[in-house]
CSV table of C-alpha atoms and ligand atoms in Angstrom, one decimal:
chain,number,residue,atom,x,y,z
A,29,MET,CA,-0.7,-20.1,57.5
A,30,THR,CA,2.8,-19.6,58.1
A,31,LEU,CA,4.0,-19.2,61.3
A,32,ARG,CA,7.8,-16.7,60.1
A,33,PHE,CA,9.4,-14.7,61.9
A,34,GLU,CA,11.5,-11.9,60.2
A,35,PHE,CA,13.9,-11.4,63.7
A,36,ASP,CA,16.0,-8.2,63.1
A,37,ASN,CA,18.0,-9.1,66.7
A,38,GLN,CA,20.3,-6.6,68.1
A,39,TYR,CA,21.1,-7.7,71.7
A,40,ALA,CA,22.5,-10.7,70.6
A,41,ALA,CA,24.4,-9.1,68.7
A,42,LEU,CA,26.7,-7.1,71.8
A,43,PRO,CA,30.1,-9.0,73.3
A,44,GLU,CA,29.4,-11.6,75.1
A,45,GLN,CA,28.6,-11.0,78.1
A,46,PHE,CA,25.7,-9.0,77.6
A,47,TYR,CA,23.9,-12.0,77.9
A,48,ALA,CA,24.0,-15.9,77.9
A,49,PRO,CA,23.2,-18.5,74.8
A,50,GLN,CA,19.9,-20.3,76.2
A,51,ARG,CA,17.2,-22.5,74.1
A,52,PRO,CA,14.3,-22.4,76.7
A,53,THR,CA,13.9,-26.1,78.1
A,54,PRO,CA,11.2,-28.2,76.1
A,55,VAL,CA,7.6,-28.8,78.6
A,56,ASN,CA,5.1,-31.3,78.5
A,57,ALA,CA,2.6,-30.6,77.0
A,58,PRO,CA,2.3,-27.2,76.0
A,59,THR,CA,-1.3,-26.3,75.5
A,60,PRO,CA,-2.9,-22.7,74.5
A,61,ILE,CA,-4.3,-20.2,76.4
A,62,ARG,CA,-4.9,-17.7,74.7
A,63,VAL,CA,-2.9,-15.4,71.8
A,64,ASN,CA,-3.2,-11.9,71.0
A,65,HIS,CA,-4.3,-11.0,67.8
A,66,ASP,CA,-4.0,-7.5,67.4
A,67,LEU,CA,-0.6,-7.3,68.5
A,68,ALA,CA,0.6,-10.6,67.1
A,69,ILE,CA,-0.2,-8.7,64.0
A,70,THR,CA,1.9,-5.5,64.7
A,71,LEU,CA,4.5,-7.7,65.5
A,72,GLY,CA,4.2,-8.9,61.4
A,73,LEU,CA,3.2,-12.3,62.7
A,74,ASP,CA,0.2,-14.8,62.0
A,75,PRO,CA,-2.1,-14.5,64.9
A,76,ASP,CA,-4.1,-18.4,62.8
A,77,ALA,CA,-0.4,-19.8,62.5
A,78,LEU,CA,0.3,-19.0,66.8
A,79,GLU,CA,-2.4,-21.0,67.4
A,80,THR,CA,-1.4,-24.0,65.4
A,81,PRO,CA,0.6,-27.1,67.4
A,82,GLU,CA,3.8,-25.3,66.1
A,83,GLY,CA,2.4,-22.3,67.2
A,84,THR,CA,1.8,-23.6,71.2
A,85,ALA,CA,5.6,-25.7,70.2
A,86,VAL,CA,7.1,-21.5,69.8
A,87,LEU,CA,5.5,-20.5,71.9
A,88,ALA,CA,6.5,-22.8,75.0
A,89,GLY,CA,9.6,-23.3,74.0
A,90,ASN,CA,9.2,-26.7,72.6
A,91,LYS,CA,10.8,-25.7,69.0
A,92,ILE,CA,12.8,-22.9,67.9
A,93,PRO,CA,11.9,-20.6,65.0
A,94,GLU,CA,14.8,-20.6,62.8
A,95,ASN,CA,16.2,-17.3,63.3
A,96,ALA,CA,16.0,-17.6,66.5
A,97,THR,CA,18.8,-16.6,69.0
A,98,PRO,CA,17.8,-16.7,72.7
A,99,ILE,CA,19.7,-15.2,75.2
A,100,ALA,CA,19.5,-15.0,78.6
A,101,GLN,CA,20.1,-11.0,79.9
A,102,ALA,CA,23.0,-10.2,82.5
A,103,TYR,CA,21.6,-7.4,85.0
A,104,ALA,CA,21.2,-7.1,88.3
A,105,GLY,CA,19.7,-4.3,90.6
A,106,HIS,CA,19.1,-3.0,94.0
A,107,GLN,CA,16.3,-5.8,95.4
A,108,PHE,CA,14.0,-3.4,98.6
A,109,GLY,CA,16.7,-1.3,98.9
A,110,GLY,CA,19.8,-4.8,99.1
A,111,TRP,CA,22.2,-4.6,96.2
A,112,SER,CA,22.0,-8.1,94.4
A,113,PRO,CA,26.0,-7.9,91.8
A,114,GLN,CA,23.6,-10.5,89.9
A,115,LEU,CA,20.2,-11.0,88.6
A,116,GLY,CA,19.5,-11.5,85.3
A,117,ASP,CA,16.9,-13.7,83.5
A,118,GLY,CA,16.7,-16.3,86.0
A,119,ARG,CA,13.3,-18.0,83.7
A,120,ALA,CA,13.4,-16.3,80.7
A,121,VAL,CA,15.0,-15.8,77.3
A,122,LEU,CA,14.9,-13.5,74.9
A,123,LEU,CA,13.6,-15.5,71.3
A,124,GLY,CA,13.9,-12.2,69.4
A,125,GLU,CA,13.8,-9.3,67.9
A,126,VAL,CA,11.4,-8.4,65.4
A,127,ASN,CA,10.6,-4.7,63.3
A,128,GLY,CA,6.6,-3.8,63.9
A,129,THR,CA,4.1,-2.7,61.4
A,130,ASP,CA,3.8,0.2,63.9
A,131,GLY,CA,7.5,1.2,63.3
A,132,GLN,CA,9.1,-0.3,66.7
A,133,HIS,CA,11.1,-2.1,66.6
A,134,TYR,CA,10.0,-5.4,69.3
A,135,ASP,CA,12.0,-8.3,71.1
A,136,ILE,CA,9.7,-10.9,72.0
A,137,GLN,CA,10.2,-13.4,75.3
A,138,LEU,CA,9.0,-16.2,76.4
A,139,LYS,CA,8.4,-15.9,80.6
A,140,GLY,CA,9.2,-19.0,82.4
A,141,SER,CA,11.0,-21.3,79.5
A,142,GLY,CA,12.9,-22.8,82.0
A,143,PRO,CA,16.4,-22.3,84.0
A,144,THR,CA,19.1,-20.5,83.5
A,145,PRO,CA,22.7,-19.6,84.6
A,146,PHE,CA,20.8,-16.9,86.0
A,147,SER,CA,18.4,-19.0,88.1
A,148,ARG,CA,20.0,-19.0,91.0
A,149,ASN,CA,17.8,-21.4,93.1
A,150,GLY,CA,14.7,-21.4,91.3
A,151,ASP,CA,13.8,-23.1,89.1
A,152,GLY,CA,13.0,-21.5,85.8
A,153,ARG,CA,9.6,-21.8,85.4
A,154,ALA,CA,6.0,-20.3,86.4
A,155,TRP,CA,2.9,-21.1,87.5
A,156,LEU,CA,-0.5,-20.2,85.8
A,157,GLY,CA,-1.8,-17.7,88.6
A,158,PRO,CA,2.0,-15.3,87.9
A,159,VAL,CA,0.8,-15.8,83.6
A,160,LEU,CA,-3.0,-14.9,83.4
A,161,ARG,CA,-2.2,-11.7,86.4
A,162,GLU,CA,0.6,-10.2,83.9
A,163,TYR,CA,-1.7,-10.8,80.8
A,164,ILE,CA,-5.2,-9.3,81.9
A,165,VAL,CA,-2.8,-6.2,83.8
A,166,SER,CA,-0.1,-5.2,81.5
A,167,GLU,CA,-3.1,-5.2,78.3
A,168,ALA,CA,-5.2,-4.0,81.0
A,169,MET,CA,-2.0,-0.7,80.9
A,170,PHE,CA,-1.9,-0.8,77.7
A,171,ALA,CA,-5.8,-0.1,76.9
A,172,LEU,CA,-5.4,2.9,79.3
A,173,GLY,CA,-2.7,4.0,77.4
A,174,ILE,CA,-0.1,3.6,79.8
A,175,PRO,CA,3.2,2.8,77.8
A,176,THR,CA,4.4,-0.6,79.2
A,177,THR,CA,5.3,-4.3,78.6
A,178,ARG,CA,2.7,-5.9,76.3
A,179,ALA,CA,1.4,-10.3,76.7
A,180,LEU,CA,1.0,-11.8,73.1
A,181,ALA,CA,0.2,-15.1,74.8
A,182,ALA,CA,-0.2,-17.2,77.1
A,183,VAL,CA,0.6,-20.8,76.6
A,184,GLY,CA,0.1,-23.8,79.4
A,185,THR,CA,3.3,-26.4,79.9
A,186,GLY,CA,1.2,-29.4,81.1
A,187,GLU,CA,3.9,-30.1,83.9
A,188,MET,CA,2.7,-29.0,87.9
A,189,ILE,CA,5.2,-26.5,90.0
A,190,TYR,CA,5.4,-25.9,93.5
A,191,ARG,CA,4.8,-23.2,94.7
A,192,ASP,CA,3.0,-21.6,98.4
A,193,GLY,CA,3.4,-25.6,99.1
A,194,GLY,CA,1.8,-27.0,97.0
A,195,PRO,CA,1.4,-28.2,92.9
A,196,LYS,CA,0.4,-26.2,90.7
A,197,PRO,CA,-0.4,-25.6,86.7
A,198,GLY,CA,3.1,-24.2,85.3
A,199,ALA,CA,2.7,-22.0,82.4
A,200,VAL,CA,4.8,-19.7,79.9
A,201,LEU,CA,3.8,-15.8,79.3
A,202,THR,CA,5.6,-14.1,75.8
A,203,ARG,CA,5.7,-10.9,76.8
A,204,VAL,CA,6.4,-8.0,74.1
A,205,ALA,CA,8.4,-5.6,74.2
A,206,GLN,CA,11.0,-2.2,73.0
A,207,SER,CA,13.9,-3.4,74.8
A,208,HIS,CA,14.8,-5.1,78.3
A,209,ILE,CA,16.8,-2.9,79.0
A,210,ARG,CA,16.6,-2.1,83.4
A,211,VAL,CA,18.2,0.5,85.1
A,212,GLY,CA,19.9,-2.5,86.5
A,213,THR,CA,21.1,-3.4,83.4
A,214,PHE,CA,23.7,-1.0,83.5
A,215,GLN,CA,23.7,-1.0,86.4
A,216,TYR,CA,25.0,-4.5,86.3
A,217,PHE,CA,28.3,-2.9,84.3
A,218,SER,CA,29.2,0.0,86.6
A,219,ALA,CA,29.2,-2.7,89.3
A,220,ARG,CA,32.2,-4.1,87.1
A,221,ASN,CA,34.0,-1.1,85.9
A,222,ASP,CA,33.2,-2.2,82.4
A,223,GLY,CA,33.2,1.1,81.2
A,224,ALA,CA,33.8,0.3,77.6
A,225,SER,CA,29.9,-1.9,78.2
A,226,LEU,CA,28.4,0.8,79.7
A,227,ARG,CA,28.6,2.9,76.5
A,228,GLN,CA,27.4,-0.1,74.3
A,229,LEU,CA,24.5,-0.4,75.9
A,230,SER,CA,23.8,3.6,77.3
A,231,GLU,CA,24.7,3.9,73.1
A,232,PHE,CA,22.5,0.6,72.5
A,233,THR,CA,19.9,1.6,75.0
A,234,ILE,CA,19.8,6.2,72.8
A,235,ARG,CA,19.3,3.7,70.0
A,236,ARG,CA,16.3,2.1,70.4
A,237,HIS,CA,14.3,4.7,72.5
A,238,TYR,CA,16.2,8.5,72.3
A,239,PRO,CA,17.6,8.2,69.4
A,240,GLU,CA,17.9,12.3,70.0
A,241,ALA,CA,20.1,11.5,72.8
A,242,SER,CA,23.6,12.9,72.7
A,243,GLY,CA,25.0,11.1,75.4
A,244,PRO,CA,24.9,10.0,78.2
A,245,LEU,CA,24.0,13.2,80.0
A,246,ASP,CA,21.2,13.4,78.0
A,247,LEU,CA,19.7,9.8,78.6
A,248,LEU,CA,20.0,10.3,82.1
A,249,LYS,CA,17.6,13.0,81.6
A,250,ALA,CA,15.3,11.5,78.8
A,251,VAL,CA,14.3,8.5,81.4
A,252,VAL,CA,13.8,11.5,84.0
A,253,SER,CA,10.7,12.5,82.4
A,254,ALA,CA,10.6,9.2,80.5
A,255,GLN,CA,10.1,8.5,84.7
A,256,ALA,CA,8.3,10.8,85.7
A,257,LYS,CA,5.5,11.8,83.5
A,258,LEU,CA,4.8,6.7,84.0
A,259,VAL,CA,5.1,6.8,87.7
A,260,ALA,CA,2.1,9.7,87.7
A,261,GLN,CA,-0.2,8.4,84.7
A,262,TRP,CA,0.1,5.1,87.7
A,263,MET,CA,-1.1,7.9,89.8
A,264,GLY,CA,-4.5,8.7,87.9
A,265,VAL,CA,-5.1,5.1,87.4
A,266,GLY,CA,-4.9,3.9,91.0
A,267,PHE,CA,-2.3,1.7,90.1
A,268,ILE,CA,0.7,0.7,92.7
A,269,HIS,CA,3.3,-1.5,91.3
A,270,GLY,CA,4.5,-3.7,94.4
A,271,VAL,CA,7.6,-4.0,93.7
A,272,MET,CA,10.0,-1.0,92.2
A,273,ASN,CA,13.6,-2.5,92.3
A,274,THR,CA,16.5,-0.8,89.9
A,275,ASP,CA,15.6,-4.2,87.5
A,276,ASN,CA,12.1,-3.7,87.0
A,277,THR,CA,12.8,-0.2,86.4
A,278,HIS,CA,12.3,0.1,82.8
A,279,VAL,CA,14.4,2.9,81.1
A,280,GLY,CA,12.0,2.9,78.4
A,281,GLY,CA,10.0,4.0,80.6
A,282,LEU,CA,8.0,1.3,80.4
A,283,THR,CA,5.7,-0.3,83.4
A,284,ILE,CA,7.3,-3.9,83.1
A,285,ASP,CA,7.0,-6.3,85.6
A,286,TYR,CA,3.8,-8.0,87.0
A,287,GLY,CA,4.1,-9.8,90.4
A,288,PRO,CA,2.8,-8.4,93.0
A,289,CYS,CA,0.8,-5.1,91.3
A,290,ALA,CA,-3.0,-3.9,92.2
A,291,PHE,CA,-5.2,-1.4,91.5
A,292,LEU,CA,-6.6,0.4,94.1
A,293,ASP,CA,-10.3,0.4,95.0
A,294,ASN,CA,-10.9,2.2,97.9
A,295,TYR,CA,-8.3,5.3,97.9
A,296,HIS,CA,-6.7,4.5,100.6
A,297,PRO,CA,-2.3,6.3,100.1
A,298,ALA,CA,-0.9,4.5,101.9
A,299,THR,CA,-2.4,1.1,100.4
A,300,VAL,CA,0.0,-1.8,100.3
A,301,TYR,CA,-0.7,-5.6,98.5
A,302,SER,CA,2.8,-6.7,98.1
A,303,SER,CA,3.0,-9.7,101.1
A,304,ILE,CA,6.3,-9.5,101.0
A,305,ASP,CA,6.2,-6.3,101.5
A,306,ARG,CA,6.7,-5.1,105.0
A,307,GLY,CA,7.6,-1.3,105.0
A,308,GLY,CA,5.0,-0.6,102.6
A,309,ARG,CA,8.8,0.5,100.8
A,310,TYR,CA,6.5,0.1,97.4
A,311,ALA,CA,3.2,2.0,99.0
A,312,TYR,CA,1.4,3.7,96.0
A,313,GLN,CA,2.0,7.5,98.0
A,314,ASN,CA,6.0,6.4,97.3
A,315,GLN,CA,6.5,5.7,93.6
A,316,ALA,CA,7.3,8.8,92.5
A,317,ASP,CA,9.9,9.0,95.3
A,318,ILE,CA,11.5,5.4,95.0
A,319,MET,CA,11.3,6.5,91.5
A,320,VAL,CA,14.2,9.2,92.3
A,321,TRP,CA,15.6,6.1,94.1
A,322,ASN,CA,16.1,4.3,91.2
A,323,LEU,CA,16.8,6.8,88.9
A,324,ALA,CA,19.9,7.7,91.9
A,325,GLN,CA,21.2,4.4,91.5
A,326,PHE,CA,20.9,4.6,87.3
A,327,ALA,CA,22.8,8.1,87.5
A,328,THR,CA,25.5,6.4,89.5
A,329,ALA,CA,25.9,3.8,86.8
A,330,LEU,CA,26.6,6.2,84.2
A,331,ILE,CA,29.0,8.4,86.1
A,332,PRO,CA,32.0,6.4,85.1
A,333,ILE,CA,30.7,7.4,81.1
A,334,MET,CA,30.2,11.2,81.8
A,335,GLY,CA,33.0,12.8,81.2
A,336,GLU,CA,36.8,12.7,82.7
A,337,ASP,CA,35.8,15.6,85.4
A,338,LYS,CA,34.1,13.3,88.4
A,339,ASP,CA,32.8,16.1,90.5
A,340,GLY,CA,31.1,17.3,87.2
A,341,ALA,CA,29.6,14.4,86.2
A,342,ILE,CA,28.2,13.7,89.5
A,343,GLU,CA,27.0,18.2,90.5
A,344,GLU,CA,25.5,17.3,86.8
A,345,ALA,CA,23.1,14.4,87.2
A,346,THR,CA,21.8,15.7,90.4
A,347,ASP,CA,21.0,18.8,89.2
A,348,VAL,CA,19.2,16.5,86.9
A,349,LEU,CA,18.1,14.4,89.2
A,350,HIS,CA,16.2,17.2,91.2
A,351,GLY,CA,14.4,18.0,88.4
A,352,PHE,CA,12.6,14.9,88.9
A,353,ALA,CA,10.5,16.4,91.7
A,354,ASP,CA,8.9,18.6,89.1
A,355,GLN,CA,8.8,17.8,85.9
A,356,PHE,CA,6.5,14.6,88.5
A,357,LYS,CA,4.2,17.0,89.7
A,358,ALA,CA,3.0,19.3,86.8
A,359,GLU,CA,2.7,15.7,85.2
A,360,TRP,CA,-0.2,15.4,87.9
A,361,LEU,CA,-1.7,17.3,88.4
A,362,THR,CA,-1.3,17.5,84.2
A,363,VAL,CA,-3.1,14.5,85.0
A,364,PHE,CA,-5.6,15.3,88.2
A,365,ARG,CA,-7.5,18.5,86.3
A,366,ARG,CA,-8.0,15.7,83.6
A,367,LYS,CA,-9.6,13.6,86.2
A,368,ILE,CA,-12.0,15.8,86.6
A,369,GLY,CA,-12.9,17.8,83.6
A,370,LEU,CA,-10.6,21.3,83.9
A,371,ARG,CA,-8.3,21.5,80.6
A,372,ASP,CA,-6.8,24.5,82.1
A,373,ALA,CA,-4.4,25.3,84.4
A,374,MET,CA,-5.5,27.9,87.5
A,375,ASP,CA,-4.2,28.8,90.4
A,376,GLY,CA,-5.9,26.4,93.1
A,377,ASP,CA,-6.4,23.7,90.8
A,378,GLU,CA,-4.0,21.4,92.8
A,379,ALA,CA,-5.6,21.9,96.0
A,380,LEU,CA,-9.0,21.8,94.7
A,381,ILE,CA,-7.8,18.6,93.4
A,382,ALA,CA,-6.6,17.3,96.9
A,383,ARG,CA,-9.5,18.3,99.0
A,384,LEU,CA,-11.5,15.4,97.0
A,385,LEU,CA,-8.9,12.8,97.6
A,386,THR,CA,-8.8,13.6,101.4
A,387,LEU,CA,-12.4,13.6,101.0
A,388,MET,CA,-11.8,9.6,99.5
A,389,ALA,CA,-9.6,9.2,101.6
A,390,GLN,CA,-11.8,9.8,104.7
A,391,GLN,CA,-15.2,8.1,103.6
A,392,GLN,CA,-13.4,4.8,101.6
A,393,ALA,CA,-14.9,5.9,98.0
A,394,ASP,CA,-13.9,4.0,95.4
A,395,PHE,CA,-11.0,5.3,93.9
A,396,THR,CA,-11.5,4.7,89.9
A,397,ASN,CA,-15.5,5.0,90.2
A,398,SER,CA,-15.8,8.3,91.7
A,399,PHE,CA,-14.4,10.0,89.5
A,400,ARG,CA,-15.6,7.6,87.1
A,401,ALA,CA,-19.1,9.3,88.4
A,402,LEU,CA,-18.4,12.6,88.4
A,403,GLY,CA,-19.1,12.3,84.4
A,404,THR,CA,-22.9,11.5,85.2
A,405,ASP,CA,-23.2,13.0,88.7
A,406,THR,CA,-23.9,10.8,89.9
A,407,ALA,CA,-20.4,11.1,92.5
A,408,ARG,CA,-22.2,12.1,95.9
A,409,ASP,CA,-23.3,8.1,96.0
A,410,GLN,CA,-19.9,7.1,96.4
A,411,PHE,CA,-19.3,8.8,99.6
A,412,ILE,CA,-20.9,7.8,103.4
A,413,ASP,CA,-21.4,11.1,104.3
A,414,PRO,CA,-22.6,12.8,100.9
A,415,ALA,CA,-23.3,16.3,102.1
A,416,ALA,CA,-18.8,16.9,101.9
A,417,PHE,CA,-18.6,16.1,99.1
A,418,ASP,CA,-21.8,19.2,98.0
A,419,ALA,CA,-20.0,21.0,99.1
A,420,TRP,CA,-16.7,19.7,97.3
A,421,GLU,CA,-18.6,20.3,94.4
A,422,ALA,CA,-19.5,23.4,94.3
A,423,ASP,CA,-16.7,25.2,94.2
A,424,TRP,CA,-16.0,22.6,92.1
A,425,ARG,CA,-18.7,23.3,89.4
A,426,ILE,CA,-17.8,26.9,90.5
A,427,ARG,CA,-13.8,26.4,89.1
A,428,VAL,CA,-15.8,24.2,86.2
A,429,GLY,CA,-17.3,27.5,85.1
A,430,SER,CA,-20.3,27.5,82.2
A,431,ASP,CA,-19.5,24.5,80.5
A,432,LEU,CA,-20.3,21.7,82.7
A,433,SER,CA,-21.0,19.3,79.5
A,434,ALA,CA,-17.4,19.5,78.0
A,435,ALA,CA,-15.8,18.7,81.2
A,436,ARG,CA,-18.3,15.8,82.2
A,437,ALA,CA,-17.4,15.0,78.5
A,438,VAL,CA,-13.3,14.9,79.7
A,439,ILE,CA,-13.9,12.8,82.1
A,440,VAL,CA,-15.6,10.1,81.6
A,441,ALA,CA,-12.9,10.3,79.2
A,442,GLN,CA,-10.0,10.4,80.9
A,443,ASN,CA,-11.5,8.4,84.6
A,444,PRO,CA,-11.3,5.1,83.2
A,445,ALA,CA,-15.3,2.7,83.6
A,446,PHE,CA,-12.8,-0.6,84.7
A,447,ILE,CA,-9.9,-2.0,86.1
A,448,PRO,CA,-8.0,-5.0,86.6
A,449,ARG,CA,-9.1,-4.8,90.7
A,450,ASN,CA,-7.9,-7.8,92.3
A,451,HIS,CA,-10.8,-10.0,93.3
A,452,ARG,CA,-11.0,-10.3,89.9
A,453,ILE,CA,-7.8,-11.1,89.4
A,454,GLU,CA,-8.6,-13.9,91.7
A,455,GLN,CA,-11.3,-15.5,90.4
A,456,ALA,CA,-10.3,-15.3,87.0
A,457,ILE,CA,-7.4,-17.6,88.6
A,458,ASP,CA,-9.0,-20.2,90.0
A,459,SER,CA,-11.6,-20.6,87.4
A,460,ALA,CA,-8.4,-20.6,85.0
A,461,VAL,CA,-6.6,-23.3,88.2
A,462,ALA,CA,-10.2,-25.2,88.0
A,463,GLY,CA,-10.1,-25.6,83.9
A,464,ASP,CA,-12.5,-22.7,83.5
A,465,PHE,CA,-10.7,-20.2,81.6
A,466,LEU,CA,-14.1,-18.2,80.1
A,467,PRO,CA,-14.0,-15.3,83.4
A,468,PHE,CA,-9.5,-15.0,82.0
A,469,GLU,CA,-11.2,-14.5,78.8
A,470,ARG,CA,-14.4,-11.6,79.8
A,471,LEU,CA,-12.1,-9.8,81.6
A,472,VAL,CA,-9.3,-9.2,78.3
A,473,GLN,CA,-11.7,-8.7,76.8
A,474,VAL,CA,-14.2,-5.9,78.7
A,475,LEU,CA,-10.9,-4.2,80.0
A,476,ALA,CA,-9.6,-4.0,76.3
A,477,GLN,CA,-11.6,-1.1,76.3
A,478,PRO,CA,-11.9,0.4,80.1
A,479,TYR,CA,-13.0,4.0,78.2
A,480,ALA,CA,-16.6,2.4,77.1
A,481,ASP,CA,-19.5,1.7,79.4
A,482,GLN,CA,-19.9,-1.5,78.6
A,483,PRO,CA,-23.2,-2.4,80.8
A,484,ASP,CA,-23.2,-5.9,80.3
A,485,ALA,CA,-20.5,-5.8,82.7
A,486,ALA,CA,-20.9,-4.0,84.9
A,487,ASP,CA,-19.9,-7.0,87.6
A,488,LEU,CA,-16.5,-6.0,86.5
A,489,LYS,CA,-17.0,-2.8,88.3
A,490,ARG,CA,-17.8,-3.5,91.7
A,491,PRO,CA,-15.6,-2.7,94.1
A,492,PRO,CA,-14.7,-6.4,96.4
A,493,ALA,CA,-17.5,-7.7,98.5
A,494,PRO,CA,-16.0,-8.1,102.3
A,495,ASN,CA,-15.8,-11.3,101.5
A,496,GLU,CA,-13.7,-10.6,98.0
A,497,VAL,CA,-11.6,-9.2,99.7
A,498,VAL,CA,-7.9,-9.9,98.2
A,499,GLN,CA,-5.6,-8.8,101.6
A,500,ALA,CA,-2.2,-9.6,99.3
A,501,THR,CA,-0.9,-10.6,96.3
A,502,PHE,CA,2.2,-12.5,96.2
A,503,CYS,CA,5.5,-12.4,93.7
A,504,GLY,CA,4.8,-14.1,90.8
A,505,THR,CA,7.0,-16.3,91.1
B,608,AMP,P1,11.3,-10.9,89.9
B,608,AMP,O1,10.7,-10.8,91.9
B,608,AMP,O2,10.6,-11.6,89.4
B,608,AMP,O3,11.5,-9.0,89.1
B,608,AMP,O4,13.2,-11.2,90.0
B,608,AMP,C1,14.4,-11.3,90.4
B,608,AMP,C2,15.4,-11.5,89.9
B,608,AMP,O5,14.1,-13.9,90.4
B,608,AMP,C3,15.4,-12.6,88.8
B,608,AMP,O6,16.4,-12.3,88.0
B,608,AMP,C4,14.6,-13.5,88.4
B,608,AMP,O7,14.5,-13.6,87.1
B,608,AMP,C5,15.0,-14.4,88.9
B,608,AMP,N1,13.6,-15.2,89.9
B,608,AMP,C6,11.7,-14.9,89.1
B,608,AMP,N2,11.1,-16.9,89.8
B,608,AMP,C7,12.0,-17.0,89.6
B,608,AMP,C8,12.2,-18.9,88.8
B,608,AMP,N3,10.8,-19.0,89.1
B,608,AMP,N4,13.5,-19.6,88.9
B,608,AMP,C9,14.2,-18.5,88.6
B,608,AMP,N5,14.8,-17.3,88.4
B,608,AMP,C10,13.2,-16.6,89.5
B,609,MG,MG1,11.9,-8.9,88.0
């Protein structure tokens, strides 16, 4: 067993204004929690070596592997619409980058690894709850087929930190992603009128994520398309990001920053979970509109490098942004058509889908279980007034036509049986804090195959009982 990282550190090769060199701060007593074996192998790492004391020390930030160039990345961002000229990695360091066995390039980042020059008043740490939440949800998103940052490992620090008025066990998450470049990274340089850095960042991003793009306008187009698709996929699994600030909007079209995120249980479009989102800015149904707003900030940041003709550039960028709505609608229809088992497009599909969603909202039907049950002829049980569903189903059957079993096969393949339900995440966290990691482990394992029936895990399909409903999720600090 050898722990060797074949680093290929490209971000650290950018000029100094892109980051602050920063080593993780060692912790008292690194303890292993979980290593993601499959992902380790994709990264060309030996998973067993990551589980040795040496591996745990690396994952806790106590040992810096050879050829690492640890840095905290600089970025800015709009948080809940308010501008912050400097955010940056306040509790994370990018250890280095590797070339995966799948041909992709990956950042390996420690999150919760101690203060950095970007920490402001924060302690640079994370507690076990948000670390397990991010591990569970990001890996579930991956298994659902939705672009996302991933979790390579979680380790305990053996230190207590203070959150929500009390001591909590500290932890470090190893986050892996094709990059950590955010809309806020572009905003950081644009706001400083640093056109040269902006140009470098644009070229770096194109090389990393969109090699076919030929310049900033093309980059904008590519990011708009990627995000239209991403948000439609979120909608399809009932995902609410919860904190869609521009610093949490990834230019590669990945889901990033699992703070107060949650999945819908019963369907209601206005659902919000985040305790800090009092106005419902990031509610389920607002996510596409908010994404356009975030992309408008991205476009604004790019204008200075879109050529001499400012008015022309603004006009072109505006046209691209206006294209988001149609792209999102098309992606949304693709996702929801499949959810009801349709393999082709017909006029009236959107109305048919909308009628079902309205029924689900009126009758507080469980989003995940209702769609999945359409595949097994048991969906009417999900509705308080099954007769209302029966009327919809009659029309749906007409639309589906003769090949009902083919439609049902599409439904079962497209609609997960398992999502990371908030009450289960909370229960897994509570158990882990008390020293029992088995519920966390089980959740991770079941969610690795969200489309498989897994009869032994039927309890994880159940929506929360009234006393299990989690009213709010808190920011991952
Ligand atoms: P987030 O809400 O996780 O997207 O973080 C927003 C900003 O706050 C980022 O710049 C983070 O690095 C920073 N931040 C969040 N939590 C902490 C913490 N405990 N210590 C230092 N910085 C933090
Ligand atoms: Mg963030």
